[in-house]
Coordinates of C-alpha atoms in Angstrom, one line a residue:
X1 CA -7.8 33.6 0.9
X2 CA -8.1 32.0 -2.7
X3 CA -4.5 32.0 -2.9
X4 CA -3.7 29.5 -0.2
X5 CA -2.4 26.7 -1.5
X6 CA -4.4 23.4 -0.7
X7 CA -2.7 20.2 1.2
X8 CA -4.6 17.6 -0.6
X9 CA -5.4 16.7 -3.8
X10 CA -6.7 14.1 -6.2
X11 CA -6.0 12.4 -9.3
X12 CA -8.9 12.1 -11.7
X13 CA -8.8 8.8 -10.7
X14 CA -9.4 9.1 -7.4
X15 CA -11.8 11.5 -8.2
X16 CA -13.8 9.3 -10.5
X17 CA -13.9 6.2 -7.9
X18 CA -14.9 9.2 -5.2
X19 CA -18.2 10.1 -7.4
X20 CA -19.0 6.2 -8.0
X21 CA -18.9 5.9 -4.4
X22 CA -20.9 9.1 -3.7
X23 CA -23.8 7.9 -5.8
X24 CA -23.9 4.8 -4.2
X25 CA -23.4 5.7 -0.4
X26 CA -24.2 9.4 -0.3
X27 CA -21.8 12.5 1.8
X28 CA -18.7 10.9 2.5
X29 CA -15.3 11.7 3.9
X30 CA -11.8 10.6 4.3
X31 CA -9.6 9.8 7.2
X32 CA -5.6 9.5 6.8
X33 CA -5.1 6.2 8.9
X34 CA -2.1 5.4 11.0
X35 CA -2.9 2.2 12.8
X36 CA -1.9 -1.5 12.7
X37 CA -4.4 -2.7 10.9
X38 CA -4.4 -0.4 7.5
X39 CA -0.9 0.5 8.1
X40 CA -1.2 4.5 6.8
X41 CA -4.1 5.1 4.4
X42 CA -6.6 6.9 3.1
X43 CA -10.1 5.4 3.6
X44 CA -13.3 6.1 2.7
X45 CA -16.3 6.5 4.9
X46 CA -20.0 7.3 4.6
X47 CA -20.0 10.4 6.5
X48 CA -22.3 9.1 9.2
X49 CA -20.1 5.9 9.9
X50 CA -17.6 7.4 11.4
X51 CA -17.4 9.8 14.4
X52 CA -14.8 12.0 14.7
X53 CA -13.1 12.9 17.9
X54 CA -11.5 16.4 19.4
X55 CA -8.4 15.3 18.5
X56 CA -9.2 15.2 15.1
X57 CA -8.3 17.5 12.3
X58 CA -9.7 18.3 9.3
X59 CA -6.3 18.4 6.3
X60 CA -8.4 19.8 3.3
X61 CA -11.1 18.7 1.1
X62 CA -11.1 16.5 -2.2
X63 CA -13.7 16.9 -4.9
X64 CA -16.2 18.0 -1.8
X65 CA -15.1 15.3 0.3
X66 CA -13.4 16.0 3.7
X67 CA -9.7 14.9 4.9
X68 CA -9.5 13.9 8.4
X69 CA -6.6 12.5 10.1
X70 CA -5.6 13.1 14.0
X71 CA -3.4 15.7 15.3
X72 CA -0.7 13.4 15.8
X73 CA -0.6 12.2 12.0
X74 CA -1.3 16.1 11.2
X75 CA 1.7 16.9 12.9
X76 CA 3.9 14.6 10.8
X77 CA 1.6 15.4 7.5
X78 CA 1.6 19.0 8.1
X79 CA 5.6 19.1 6.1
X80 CA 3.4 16.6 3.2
X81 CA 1.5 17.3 0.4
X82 CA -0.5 14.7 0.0
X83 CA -2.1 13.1 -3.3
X84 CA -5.0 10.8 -3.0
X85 CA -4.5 8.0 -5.9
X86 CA -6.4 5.0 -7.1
X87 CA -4.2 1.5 -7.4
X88 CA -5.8 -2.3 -8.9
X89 CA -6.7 -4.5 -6.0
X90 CA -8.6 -4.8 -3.2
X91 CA -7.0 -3.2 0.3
X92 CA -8.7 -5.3 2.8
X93 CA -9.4 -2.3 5.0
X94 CA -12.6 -0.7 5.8
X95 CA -13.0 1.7 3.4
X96 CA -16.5 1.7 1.4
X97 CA -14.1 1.2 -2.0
X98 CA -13.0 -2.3 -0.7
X99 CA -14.6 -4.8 -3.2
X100 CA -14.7 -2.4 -6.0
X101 CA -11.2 -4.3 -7.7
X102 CA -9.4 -0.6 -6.4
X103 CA -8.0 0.9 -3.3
X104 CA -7.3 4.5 -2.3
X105 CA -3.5 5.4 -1.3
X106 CA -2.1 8.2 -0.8
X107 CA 1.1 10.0 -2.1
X108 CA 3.4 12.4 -1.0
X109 CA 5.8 14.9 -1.9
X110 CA 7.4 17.3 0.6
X111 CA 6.7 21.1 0.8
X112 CA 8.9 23.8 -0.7
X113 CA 9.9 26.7 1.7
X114 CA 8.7 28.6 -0.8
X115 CA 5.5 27.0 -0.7
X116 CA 5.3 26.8 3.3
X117 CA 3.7 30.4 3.8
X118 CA 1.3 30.2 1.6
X119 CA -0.5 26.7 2.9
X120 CA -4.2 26.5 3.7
X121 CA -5.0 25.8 7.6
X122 CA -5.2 22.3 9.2
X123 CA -8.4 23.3 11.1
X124 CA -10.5 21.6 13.9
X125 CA -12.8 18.8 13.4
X126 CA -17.0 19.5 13.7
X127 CA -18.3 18.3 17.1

């Protein structure tokens, strides 16, 4: 199984801003928005402020953290490899890094057919 081929990553960036915020707000985890207010992004909750639903899915994991979105953005995702980045600025969303001068996004790239087979699992969300 330690050849499948994970659907999220992260920058060192991302991955430094993830720890800062781990030491300051404890287990975390990420959920791929697609709403009107955030428009489609990644943001950043303290695990226990946010409560996932069944029709949740869990995408991956990034430097221990999970990657939630719903099955509907799955679905489009599931043909996406997705990057999580750092940019300057504050987002204005929710997400615990708003305030910190940076914001989360995400960036994609599409799979290769090559690639296609070998793709970890989009699993169920935890009840």
């Amino acid at each position: 199984m330690s050849d499948l081929i994970p659907r999220v990553l992260a920058t060192l960036a991302a991955r430094a801003l993830i720890e800062q915020l781990r030491g300051r707000h404890g287990e975390l985890l990420f959920y791929q928005s697609h709403g009107c207010c955030a428009g489609s992004a990644p943001m950043c909750f303290a695990a226990h402020e946010l409560k996932l639903n069944a029709d949740d899915r869990r995408l991956g994991d990034v430097a221990g953290v999970p990657v939630y979105a719903s099955a509907a953005q799955c679905d489009y995702l599931a043909g996406l490899e997705m990057t999580l980045d750092v940019a300057p600025g504050n987002s204005g969303s929710f997400g615990l890094e708003d305030g910190s001068g940076q914001h989360f996004v995400a960036r994609f790239r599409l799979w290769s057919d090559d690639e296609v087979p070998r793709l970890a699992p989009i699993t169920a969300a935890p009840a």
